Coordinates of C-alpha atoms in Angstrom, one line a residue:
Chain A
M3 CA -0.2 11.9 158.7
K4 CA 3.2 11.4 161.1
I5 CA 3.5 8.0 160.6
K6 CA 3.7 7.9 156.8
L7 CA 6.3 11.5 156.7
S8 CA 8.5 9.2 158.6
L9 CA 7.7 6.3 156.5
L10 CA 9.0 8.8 153.6
W11 CA 11.7 9.4 155.6
I12 CA 12.7 6.4 155.9
C13 CA 12.4 5.6 152.2
L14 CA 14.2 8.1 151.8
F15 CA 16.7 7.4 153.5
V16 CA 16.9 3.6 152.4
I17 CA 17.2 5.4 148.9
A18 CA 19.7 7.3 149.5
G19 CA 21.5 4.0 151.0
F20 CA 21.8 2.2 147.4
Y21 CA 21.8 5.4 145.4
V22 CA 25.3 5.3 143.1
G23 CA 25.1 7.5 140.4
D24 CA 23.7 7.7 138.1
Q25 CA 23.8 4.9 135.4
Y26 CA 26.1 4.2 132.1
D27 CA 24.9 2.6 129.7
L28 CA 27.1 0.6 127.6
L29 CA 26.9 0.8 124.2
Y30 CA 27.6 -1.7 121.2
P31 CA 26.7 -3.6 118.3
N32 CA 24.4 -6.4 118.7
Y33 CA 27.4 -8.5 116.3
F34 CA 29.6 -7.8 119.5
P35 CA 29.6 -11.6 122.2
A36 CA 29.2 -10.5 125.5
P37 CA 31.6 -8.6 127.6
A38 CA 34.3 -10.9 129.8
Y39 CA 34.1 -8.2 131.8
D40 CA 31.6 -8.8 135.1
F41 CA 29.9 -5.4 135.8
T42 CA 28.1 -6.6 138.4
K43 CA 31.0 -6.2 141.1
N44 CA 32.0 -2.3 139.3
S45 CA 28.5 -1.4 137.6
L46 CA 28.8 1.6 135.5
T47 CA 27.6 5.0 136.8
K48 CA 28.4 8.4 135.1
E49 CA 30.1 9.7 138.0
K50 CA 32.5 7.0 138.3
V51 CA 33.6 7.1 134.6
A52 CA 33.9 10.8 134.6
L53 CA 36.8 10.3 137.5
G54 CA 38.2 7.4 135.8
R55 CA 39.0 10.0 133.0
A56 CA 40.0 12.4 135.0
L57 CA 42.8 10.0 136.6
F58 CA 43.5 8.2 133.3
Y59 CA 45.1 12.0 132.3
D60 CA 46.4 13.0 135.3
P61 CA 49.9 13.1 135.9
K62 CA 49.8 13.1 139.6
L63 CA 49.9 8.9 139.2
S64 CA 53.3 9.6 138.2
K65 CA 56.2 9.6 141.2
D66 CA 57.2 13.0 139.7
N67 CA 54.1 13.9 138.0
T68 CA 54.6 14.3 135.1
I69 CA 53.5 10.9 133.6
S70 CA 49.8 10.0 133.1
C71 CA 48.6 7.0 131.4
A72 CA 47.6 9.4 128.7
S73 CA 51.3 9.6 127.9
C74 CA 51.8 6.4 126.6
H75 CA 48.3 6.1 125.7
S76 CA 46.7 8.9 123.4
P77 CA 43.3 8.9 122.2
Y78 CA 44.1 10.4 119.3
N79 CA 46.2 7.2 118.5
G80 CA 43.6 4.7 119.1
F81 CA 44.6 5.4 122.5
A82 CA 48.2 3.3 121.5
H83 CA 51.8 5.3 121.9
T84 CA 51.7 6.2 117.6
D85 CA 55.3 6.2 116.3
H86 CA 57.2 4.9 119.2
D87 CA 58.4 1.6 119.1
L88 CA 58.8 1.2 122.7
S89 CA 57.3 3.7 124.9
H90 CA 59.2 6.1 127.2
G91 CA 58.3 6.7 131.1
I92 CA 59.0 8.8 133.8
N93 CA 62.9 10.2 133.6
D94 CA 62.9 10.2 129.1
Q95 CA 63.2 5.7 130.3
I96 CA 62.5 3.1 127.3
G97 CA 60.5 0.4 127.8
T98 CA 60.8 -3.0 126.8
R99 CA 57.5 -3.2 124.5
N100 CA 55.3 -1.3 122.2
A101 CA 52.3 0.5 124.3
P102 CA 49.4 -1.5 122.6
A103 CA 46.1 0.5 122.5
L104 CA 43.3 1.3 124.6
F105 CA 39.6 -0.1 123.0
N106 CA 36.6 -2.3 123.7
L107 CA 39.2 -3.7 126.7
A108 CA 35.6 -5.2 128.2
W109 CA 35.9 -7.9 126.0
Q110 CA 39.7 -9.5 127.8
K111 CA 40.0 -11.0 130.0
S112 CA 43.9 -10.6 130.2
F113 CA 46.1 -7.8 129.6
M114 CA 49.7 -6.6 128.9
W115 CA 51.5 -8.6 125.9
D116 CA 52.3 -11.4 128.0
G117 CA 48.5 -12.5 129.9
A118 CA 50.8 -11.1 133.3
I119 CA 47.4 -8.5 134.2
N120 CA 44.7 -11.4 135.1
H121 CA 41.9 -8.7 135.5
L122 CA 41.2 -5.1 134.3
D123 CA 40.7 -3.5 137.6
M124 CA 44.6 -4.7 138.4
Q125 CA 46.1 -3.7 135.2
A126 CA 47.0 0.4 136.0
L127 CA 48.8 -1.5 138.6
A128 CA 51.4 -2.5 136.7
P129 CA 52.7 0.7 134.3
I130 CA 52.0 2.5 137.9
S131 CA 54.8 1.0 139.4
H132 CA 56.6 -0.1 136.3
P133 CA 60.4 1.8 137.3
K134 CA 60.3 3.1 133.8
E135 CA 56.6 3.9 133.2
M136 CA 55.4 5.8 136.3
N137 CA 57.8 4.5 139.6
E138 CA 54.5 5.5 141.6
S139 CA 52.9 2.8 144.5
I140 CA 49.1 3.0 144.5
A141 CA 49.2 4.3 148.6
S142 CA 51.5 7.4 147.7
I143 CA 48.8 8.0 144.3
A144 CA 45.8 7.6 147.4
Q145 CA 47.6 10.1 149.4
K146 CA 48.3 12.7 147.1
L147 CA 45.1 12.7 146.1
Q148 CA 43.3 13.1 149.3
A149 CA 45.6 16.1 150.1
E150 CA 43.8 17.3 146.8
V151 CA 41.3 20.2 146.8
K152 CA 39.8 18.9 143.5
Y153 CA 39.8 14.6 144.2
P154 CA 37.7 13.8 147.6
P155 CA 34.6 15.4 146.2
F156 CA 35.1 13.9 143.5
F157 CA 35.1 10.7 145.2
L158 CA 32.4 11.8 147.1
R159 CA 29.7 11.9 144.3
A160 CA 31.1 8.9 142.8
F161 CA 31.5 6.5 145.8
G162 CA 29.2 8.0 148.3
D163 CA 32.3 9.6 150.9
R164 CA 35.6 11.1 150.4
V165 CA 37.5 8.5 151.0
I166 CA 40.3 8.2 148.6
T167 CA 41.2 3.7 148.5
G168 CA 43.4 1.9 145.9
E169 CA 40.2 -0.3 145.2
R170 CA 38.5 3.0 144.6
I171 CA 41.0 4.7 142.3
L172 CA 41.5 1.4 140.5
K173 CA 37.8 0.9 139.9
A174 CA 37.3 4.1 138.3
L175 CA 40.3 4.1 135.7
S176 CA 38.4 0.7 134.9
Q177 CA 35.2 2.1 133.9
F178 CA 36.4 4.9 131.9
Q179 CA 39.0 2.2 130.0
L180 CA 35.2 0.3 130.4
T181 CA 33.4 3.4 128.3
L182 CA 36.4 2.9 125.2
V183 CA 34.4 1.0 122.1
S184 CA 35.3 0.8 119.3
A185 CA 32.2 0.0 117.1
G186 CA 32.1 2.8 114.5
A187 CA 34.5 2.0 111.6
K188 CA 33.4 1.4 108.1
Y189 CA 33.4 -2.3 108.7
D190 CA 30.9 -1.5 111.4
Q191 CA 28.7 0.5 109.0
V192 CA 28.7 -2.5 106.7
K193 CA 27.6 -4.9 109.1
K194 CA 25.0 -2.6 110.4
G195 CA 23.7 -2.3 106.5
T196 CA 24.0 1.5 106.3
A197 CA 27.7 1.4 104.1
S198 CA 29.0 -1.3 101.9
F199 CA 32.5 -2.4 100.7
S200 CA 34.1 -1.5 97.3
S201 CA 34.9 -4.4 95.1
Q202 CA 38.4 -4.0 96.4
E203 CA 37.3 -3.7 100.2
A204 CA 34.9 -6.6 99.3
N205 CA 38.0 -8.9 98.3
G206 CA 39.8 -8.0 101.0
Y207 CA 37.4 -9.2 103.3
R208 CA 37.3 -12.8 101.7
L209 CA 40.7 -13.0 101.5
F210 CA 41.4 -11.4 105.4
Q211 CA 39.2 -14.4 106.1
A212 CA 40.8 -16.6 104.5
N213 CA 44.2 -15.9 106.1
C214 CA 43.9 -14.0 109.3
N215 CA 40.4 -14.3 111.5
S216 CA 41.8 -17.1 112.9
C217 CA 43.4 -15.2 115.5
H218 CA 42.2 -11.8 114.4
V219 CA 38.3 -12.8 114.7
E220 CA 35.6 -10.7 113.6
P221 CA 34.0 -8.4 115.0
L222 CA 36.9 -7.5 117.7
F223 CA 39.4 -9.1 115.3
S224 CA 41.5 -10.8 118.0
S225 CA 40.2 -13.6 119.7
Y226 CA 42.2 -11.6 122.7
A227 CA 44.2 -15.2 123.0
F228 CA 47.7 -15.7 122.6
A229 CA 49.9 -16.8 120.0
S230 CA 53.5 -17.5 118.5
N231 CA 53.5 -15.6 115.2
G232 CA 56.9 -16.2 113.7
L233 CA 58.9 -13.1 114.7
A234 CA 62.6 -13.5 115.1
I235 CA 63.6 -13.0 118.4
D236 CA 65.2 -9.5 119.2
T237 CA 68.2 -10.3 120.7
T238 CA 68.0 -6.4 122.0
L239 CA 64.9 -7.8 123.8
N240 CA 64.8 -11.4 124.2
D241 CA 61.9 -11.2 125.2
F242 CA 59.8 -14.4 125.6
G243 CA 56.4 -13.2 125.8
K244 CA 53.8 -15.4 127.9
G245 CA 56.3 -18.2 128.5
A246 CA 58.2 -16.3 131.0
I247 CA 55.3 -15.8 133.0
T248 CA 54.1 -18.9 133.1
K249 CA 57.9 -20.7 133.1
K250 CA 56.1 -23.2 130.5
A251 CA 57.5 -24.3 127.3
R252 CA 54.5 -24.5 125.1
D253 CA 53.8 -20.5 126.4
Q254 CA 57.8 -19.0 125.1
L255 CA 57.2 -16.5 122.3
L256 CA 53.5 -16.4 122.9
F257 CA 51.9 -12.6 123.0
K258 CA 48.9 -11.3 123.3
I259 CA 46.8 -11.3 119.7
P260 CA 46.1 -7.5 118.8
S261 CA 42.8 -5.9 117.1
L262 CA 43.3 -4.4 113.5
R263 CA 40.7 -2.1 114.7
N264 CA 42.4 1.5 114.3
L265 CA 45.4 -0.3 112.9
S266 CA 46.2 3.6 110.8
Y267 CA 46.1 5.2 114.2
T268 CA 48.2 2.6 116.4
Y269 CA 51.6 2.1 114.2
P270 CA 54.3 0.6 114.9
Y271 CA 53.4 -2.9 115.3
M272 CA 54.0 -6.4 116.9
H273 CA 54.7 -6.4 120.6
D274 CA 58.5 -4.4 120.0
G275 CA 56.8 -2.1 117.2
R276 CA 59.2 -3.6 114.8
F277 CA 57.4 -2.7 112.1
R278 CA 56.3 0.9 110.7
K279 CA 54.3 -0.2 107.5
L280 CA 50.8 -2.2 107.4
R281 CA 53.1 -3.4 104.1
S282 CA 56.0 -4.7 106.6
V283 CA 53.7 -7.2 108.4
L284 CA 52.3 -8.4 105.2
K285 CA 55.5 -9.1 104.5
H286 CA 56.4 -10.6 107.2
Y287 CA 53.3 -13.2 107.1
T288 CA 54.2 -14.4 103.6
E289 CA 57.3 -14.7 103.4
G290 CA 59.1 -13.8 107.0
I291 CA 57.8 -16.6 109.2
V292 CA 60.6 -18.3 111.8
P293 CA 60.1 -21.4 112.2
H294 CA 59.3 -22.6 115.8
T295 CA 57.3 -25.7 117.9
N296 CA 55.0 -23.2 119.1
L297 CA 54.3 -21.1 116.2
A298 CA 50.7 -20.2 115.8
P299 CA 48.7 -23.2 113.5
R300 CA 47.2 -21.5 110.8
L301 CA 50.7 -19.7 110.0
Q302 CA 51.8 -23.5 109.6
K303 CA 50.3 -23.8 106.7
G304 CA 52.3 -21.1 105.1
I305 CA 50.4 -17.2 104.1
T306 CA 50.4 -16.9 100.0
L307 CA 49.4 -13.2 99.2
S308 CA 49.9 -11.5 95.7
V309 CA 51.2 -8.2 95.3
R310 CA 47.3 -7.4 94.0
E311 CA 45.8 -9.5 97.1
Q312 CA 47.9 -7.4 99.6
T313 CA 47.1 -4.5 98.4
D314 CA 43.1 -5.5 98.3
L315 CA 44.0 -7.1 102.1
I316 CA 45.3 -3.2 103.3
A317 CA 41.8 -2.0 101.7
F318 CA 39.7 -3.9 104.0
L319 CA 42.1 -3.4 106.7
L320 CA 41.9 0.4 106.1
T321 CA 37.9 -0.1 107.0
L322 CA 38.4 -1.0 110.5
N323 CA 39.7 2.2 111.2
D324 CA 37.3 3.9 113.6
K325 CA 37.3 7.6 113.3
E326 CA 34.5 8.1 115.7
F327 CA 35.7 6.1 118.0
V328 CA 39.5 8.1 118.0
F329 CA 38.0 11.5 117.8
N330 CA 34.8 11.0 120.4
A331 CA 35.4 13.8 122.5
D332 CA 33.5 11.9 125.7
H333 CA 37.2 10.3 125.6
Q334 CA 39.2 13.0 125.7
F335 CA 41.4 15.2 128.0
P336 CA 38.7 16.3 130.6
K337 CA 39.9 20.1 130.3
S338 CA 36.7 21.2 132.6
F339 CA 38.2 19.4 135.4
F340 CA 41.8 20.3 135.2
F341 CA 41.2 24.1 134.0
P342 CA 38.2 24.9 135.2
K343 CA 38.6 29.0 135.3
E344 CA 39.8 28.2 131.2
G345 CA 37.6 30.0 128.6
L346 CA 35.5 32.0 131.8
E347 CA 35.4 35.5 132.1
D348 CA 37.5 37.0 135.5
Chain B
M105 CA -6.1 -0.6 155.2
I106 CA -3.8 1.6 154.6
Q107 CA -2.6 1.9 157.9
A108 CA -2.7 -2.2 157.5
T109 CA -0.7 -2.3 154.5
I110 CA 2.0 0.3 156.4
L111 CA 2.4 -1.9 159.1
Y112 CA 2.4 -4.8 156.8
H113 CA 5.3 -3.1 155.3
L114 CA 7.1 -1.8 158.3
L115 CA 7.0 -5.9 159.6
L116 CA 8.8 -6.9 156.6
A117 CA 11.4 -4.8 157.2
A118 CA 11.8 -5.3 160.5
N119 CA 12.2 -8.8 159.6
L120 CA 15.5 -7.4 157.2
F121 CA 16.8 -6.1 160.1
Y122 CA 16.7 -9.4 162.3
V123 CA 19.6 -11.4 162.9
A124 CA 20.2 -14.6 165.1
P125 CA 21.8 -13.9 168.3
T126 CA 25.7 -13.9 168.2
T127 CA 28.5 -13.9 170.1
E128 CA 32.2 -12.9 169.3
L129 CA 34.9 -16.0 168.8
R130 CA 38.0 -13.8 169.8
L131 CA 41.3 -14.4 167.9
E132 CA 45.1 -13.5 169.0
F133 CA 47.9 -13.5 166.8
L134 CA 51.0 -14.2 168.4
P135 CA 54.1 -14.3 166.7
S136 CA 57.8 -15.1 168.1
Y137 CA 61.1 -15.9 167.4
A138 CA 64.2 -17.0 169.6
Q139 CA 61.6 -18.2 172.6
A140 CA 60.1 -14.5 172.3
P141 CA 57.6 -12.3 171.2
L142 CA 58.6 -11.2 168.0
N143 CA 60.4 -7.8 168.3
L144 CA 60.6 -5.8 164.6
S145 CA 64.6 -4.9 164.0
E146 CA 64.5 -0.9 164.1
G147 CA 67.9 -1.2 162.8
G148 CA 71.5 -1.5 165.1
E149 CA 71.2 -4.5 166.2
T150 CA 73.5 -7.1 166.7
E151 CA 72.0 -10.2 166.6
T152 CA 73.0 -13.0 163.8
I153 CA 69.0 -12.6 162.1
Q154 CA 66.8 -9.9 162.7
I155 CA 63.2 -9.9 161.7
E156 CA 62.2 -6.3 159.9
K157 CA 58.8 -7.6 158.2
L158 CA 56.0 -9.9 158.7
K159 CA 52.9 -9.7 156.7
C160 CA 50.3 -12.2 156.1
Y161 CA 47.2 -13.3 154.7
L162 CA 44.3 -15.7 156.5
S163 CA 41.5 -16.4 155.0
N164 CA 38.4 -18.8 154.8
F165 CA 38.3 -19.0 158.6
E166 CA 35.6 -22.1 159.3
L167 CA 34.8 -23.6 162.4
Y168 CA 34.1 -27.4 162.8
E169 CA 33.0 -29.7 165.3
G170 CA 33.8 -33.3 164.3
T171 CA 33.8 -33.7 160.6
Q172 CA 31.1 -31.2 160.5
R173 CA 31.3 -27.8 159.0
V174 CA 29.5 -25.7 162.1
F175 CA 30.9 -21.9 160.9
V176 CA 32.3 -20.2 157.5
E177 CA 32.9 -16.5 157.9
T178 CA 32.4 -14.6 155.2
N179 CA 34.0 -12.2 153.9
S180 CA 37.3 -13.9 155.3
Y181 CA 40.1 -12.0 154.8
H182 CA 42.3 -10.8 157.0
L183 CA 45.7 -9.2 156.6
L184 CA 48.1 -9.5 159.4
D185 CA 51.2 -7.3 160.2
A186 CA 53.2 -7.7 162.6
S187 CA 53.9 -3.5 162.9
V188 CA 50.4 -2.9 163.0
P189 CA 49.0 -4.6 166.7
N190 CA 45.8 -4.0 165.9
S191 CA 45.6 -6.6 162.6
L192 CA 46.8 -9.1 164.5
S193 CA 43.5 -9.7 166.5
F194 CA 39.8 -9.9 165.0
H195 CA 37.0 -11.5 165.8
L196 CA 34.5 -14.5 164.6
E197 CA 30.8 -13.7 164.7
I198 CA 29.7 -17.1 165.7
P199 CA 26.0 -18.1 166.6
S200 CA 25.5 -18.2 170.2
N201 CA 25.8 -21.9 171.4
L202 CA 27.8 -23.2 169.0
N203 CA 30.2 -26.2 169.6
F204 CA 33.3 -26.8 167.9
S205 CA 36.4 -28.3 167.9
E206 CA 38.3 -27.5 165.5
M207 CA 39.2 -24.0 163.6
R208 CA 40.7 -24.1 159.9
F209 CA 41.8 -21.2 158.2
K210 CA 44.0 -20.8 155.0
I211 CA 47.2 -19.0 154.7
G212 CA 46.7 -16.6 151.1
I213 CA 44.2 -15.4 148.6
D214 CA 42.3 -18.5 147.5
S215 CA 42.6 -18.4 143.0
T216 CA 38.7 -16.8 142.6
T217 CA 39.5 -14.0 144.5
H218 CA 42.8 -13.7 142.7
A219 CA 40.6 -13.4 139.7
G220 CA 38.2 -11.2 141.3
G221 CA 39.1 -7.9 140.2
A222 CA 40.1 -4.6 142.9
F223 CA 38.6 -5.7 146.5
G224 CA 39.0 -2.7 149.5
G225 CA 39.9 -3.4 152.9
D226 CA 42.3 -5.8 153.8
L227 CA 42.5 -6.9 149.8
D228 CA 42.7 -3.2 149.1
P229 CA 46.3 -3.7 146.8
M230 CA 47.2 -0.2 148.9
H231 CA 48.9 -2.6 151.4
G232 CA 51.6 -3.9 149.7
M233 CA 50.4 -7.1 149.4
Y234 CA 49.6 -7.6 145.4
W235 CA 52.4 -7.9 142.7
T236 CA 52.3 -5.4 140.1
W237 CA 54.0 -6.5 137.3
Q238 CA 51.6 -10.0 137.4
S239 CA 48.5 -10.4 138.7
G240 CA 48.8 -11.8 142.3
Y241 CA 48.9 -11.4 146.1
I242 CA 51.8 -11.6 148.3
N243 CA 50.1 -14.7 150.6
F244 CA 53.4 -14.3 153.2
K245 CA 56.4 -12.0 153.3
L246 CA 58.6 -12.1 155.8
E247 CA 62.0 -9.5 155.3
G248 CA 65.0 -8.9 157.5
R249 CA 68.4 -9.0 157.7
A250 CA 70.6 -11.8 158.3
T251 CA 75.1 -12.1 158.6
A252 CA 75.2 -14.8 156.5
C253 CA 73.4 -13.1 154.0
P254 CA 75.3 -12.2 151.0
A255 CA 72.6 -9.4 149.3
R256 CA 73.2 -5.9 149.5
K257 CA 73.1 -4.8 153.4
N258 CA 72.7 -8.5 154.2
K259 CA 69.0 -8.6 153.2
F260 CA 66.4 -11.5 153.2
Q261 CA 62.8 -11.2 151.5
F262 CA 60.6 -14.0 150.9
H263 CA 57.4 -12.8 148.9
L264 CA 55.6 -15.9 148.9
G265 CA 52.7 -15.8 146.4
G266 CA 51.1 -17.6 143.4
Y267 CA 47.8 -18.9 143.2
Q268 CA 47.8 -21.1 139.6
Y269 CA 49.1 -24.4 138.7
P270 CA 52.2 -25.7 139.2
F271 CA 53.1 -22.6 141.9
N272 CA 49.9 -22.5 143.6
T273 CA 50.9 -21.0 147.2
L274 CA 48.0 -21.3 149.3
Q275 CA 48.0 -23.3 152.7
E276 CA 45.6 -24.2 155.0
V277 CA 46.0 -24.6 158.9
R278 CA 44.0 -26.9 161.0
L279 CA 43.9 -26.2 164.8
P280 CA 42.1 -28.5 167.4
V281 CA 40.3 -25.9 169.4
K282 CA 38.5 -25.7 173.3
G283 CA 38.4 -22.2 173.7
K284 CA 34.9 -21.3 173.0
K285 CA 35.2 -16.8 173.9
M286 CA 39.5 -16.5 172.5
I287 CA 41.5 -18.6 170.9
A288 CA 45.6 -17.3 170.9
V289 CA 47.4 -19.0 168.0
A290 CA 51.0 -19.1 168.3
I291 CA 53.3 -18.2 164.9
E292 CA 56.3 -19.4 165.8
L293 CA 59.5 -18.6 163.1
D294 CA 62.1 -19.9 164.3
E295 CA 61.4 -23.5 162.5
L296 CA 61.1 -21.4 159.5
L297 CA 64.3 -19.6 159.5
S298 CA 66.5 -22.3 160.9
S299 CA 65.2 -24.4 157.8
I300 CA 66.7 -22.3 155.4
D301 CA 70.1 -21.7 154.5
L302 CA 70.6 -17.5 154.4
A303 CA 74.2 -18.1 152.7
T304 CA 72.5 -19.0 149.8
D305 CA 68.4 -18.9 149.5
Y306 CA 67.8 -15.3 150.6
L307 CA 65.4 -13.8 148.0
I308 CA 62.0 -15.3 146.5
M309 CA 59.9 -12.6 144.4
S310 CA 57.9 -14.6 142.3
P311 CA 55.3 -17.4 141.9
N312 CA 57.9 -20.3 141.8
A313 CA 59.2 -23.8 142.5
A314 CA 61.0 -22.4 145.8
A315 CA 57.8 -20.1 146.7
V316 CA 55.8 -23.6 147.0
K317 CA 58.5 -25.1 148.9
M318 CA 58.5 -22.2 151.7
A319 CA 54.6 -21.8 151.9
Q320 CA 54.4 -25.6 152.2
Q321 CA 56.2 -24.6 155.7
L322 CA 53.7 -22.3 157.0
P323 CA 51.0 -24.4 158.2
A324 CA 53.4 -25.6 160.8
L325 CA 54.4 -22.5 162.4
F326 CA 51.1 -22.1 163.8
S327 CA 49.9 -24.2 167.2
I328 CA 47.4 -23.0 170.2
E329 CA 49.1 -20.9 172.4
D330 CA 46.3 -20.7 175.0
E331 CA 43.0 -20.4 175.5
N332 CA 39.5 -20.2 177.7

């Protein structure tokens, strides 16, 4: 009996040792490709996702505790910075690029408009450290959070002890962002057979496949590769995109191809937010291409769309708006973490 | 029967905990400058060159007997920081009675690890050895002041990194070793600093040709100091 009891204890200890929290199942449609993110090195748990969500909304991640990730990546805008061509960070400083929307990040291999970041885990370091964004260091954040009452127990639940490290902060932030899956637009309902396109949307879909799908590949609506789309250089920014990072001629003026999902929530468009309306974007692709040796092959052939066709194309693009995603309460500000007493009686 | 099953599982479990006998091979790294152990500057000194910071990653430690690789350290990443004495010595856990005549290691972090996301321990980006605006570890960091240097406060800053062609800065060091218990490795900065004209070259902060050129000089700074 004694032997059995101690065995039981050994088993419990072993199980406790391997306990890493409640598994979080990432749901996505069967017509999505396999994710690029290696989940074996950072397997999702509900505790880590919840911790990442708290960190995402916490302005303590900035030097003066004023700017959070959500300051420029708002859930109600598909995690973009709607109505801002360039985003503003700490001390009202303006950056040089449009804050991109955040969703379907598990399917992306490199990050930022210029691909400077090679892994989702490391992406947060860029805005955290940028003097015009959050102007903070990951080491200082770890110190600040360690001194807080509410974070060490949260790290204990997520990682098994109260120690706060850069690795843990970054992995938790990744976990939350990996759960931002946009797959509930009308397009998805059509794919799943629960809705159908109007004849105008169907015609727009045909035009999309003929003209746009080479870069904005469905079902993610981006290949997440880099391309030059014939924008004139804005001489107030002189942004050469990927070329400035790799210093290679063939990468000059290449920017990451953004997804077309959630378009209505994420204006203005392009890496510098120069177009406020979808009409202006289509005008650029049909009339405004500036020739360049690196221009995307499909654009070198030229795109011709009548006004009627452009209207139909836009009707289709609007079926990529994913209300279910944009208003998903699970992705929003975690009120109960930041204001646990609100709504409770004294 | 139940007892037999329990015993069987216990033995199986015990097997999991069995480790071959090992011994510690102690490694000590001894940075020096101007024929003396490196003393990091606290400011206010009058020497023409003062070193304020020396940090570098050493990784992928291997032992060879002739051309035969006889030992590979797993999870082999070590951040050396001249301001943290403890970081300058560590040990390899090697099989007892291992014969070896050469030690090899890399200065810097390999490309696979570079693309592997967030890691902890010495690889945690908290240590200030990871670039934030562009992914990549800083393989080697040397900072200080020189009267000849025209930068603000006469500062020179060399942050050598880059893991992708054509700016891959990872370097290999091969040292013949005799010691079985302790190996002391000198890191002499004189040759490096005397080869640089600090009046013109005082700043490297990104993966580029200058970083590669300086990184290629690093293996020669390492030599066997003393062993037993």
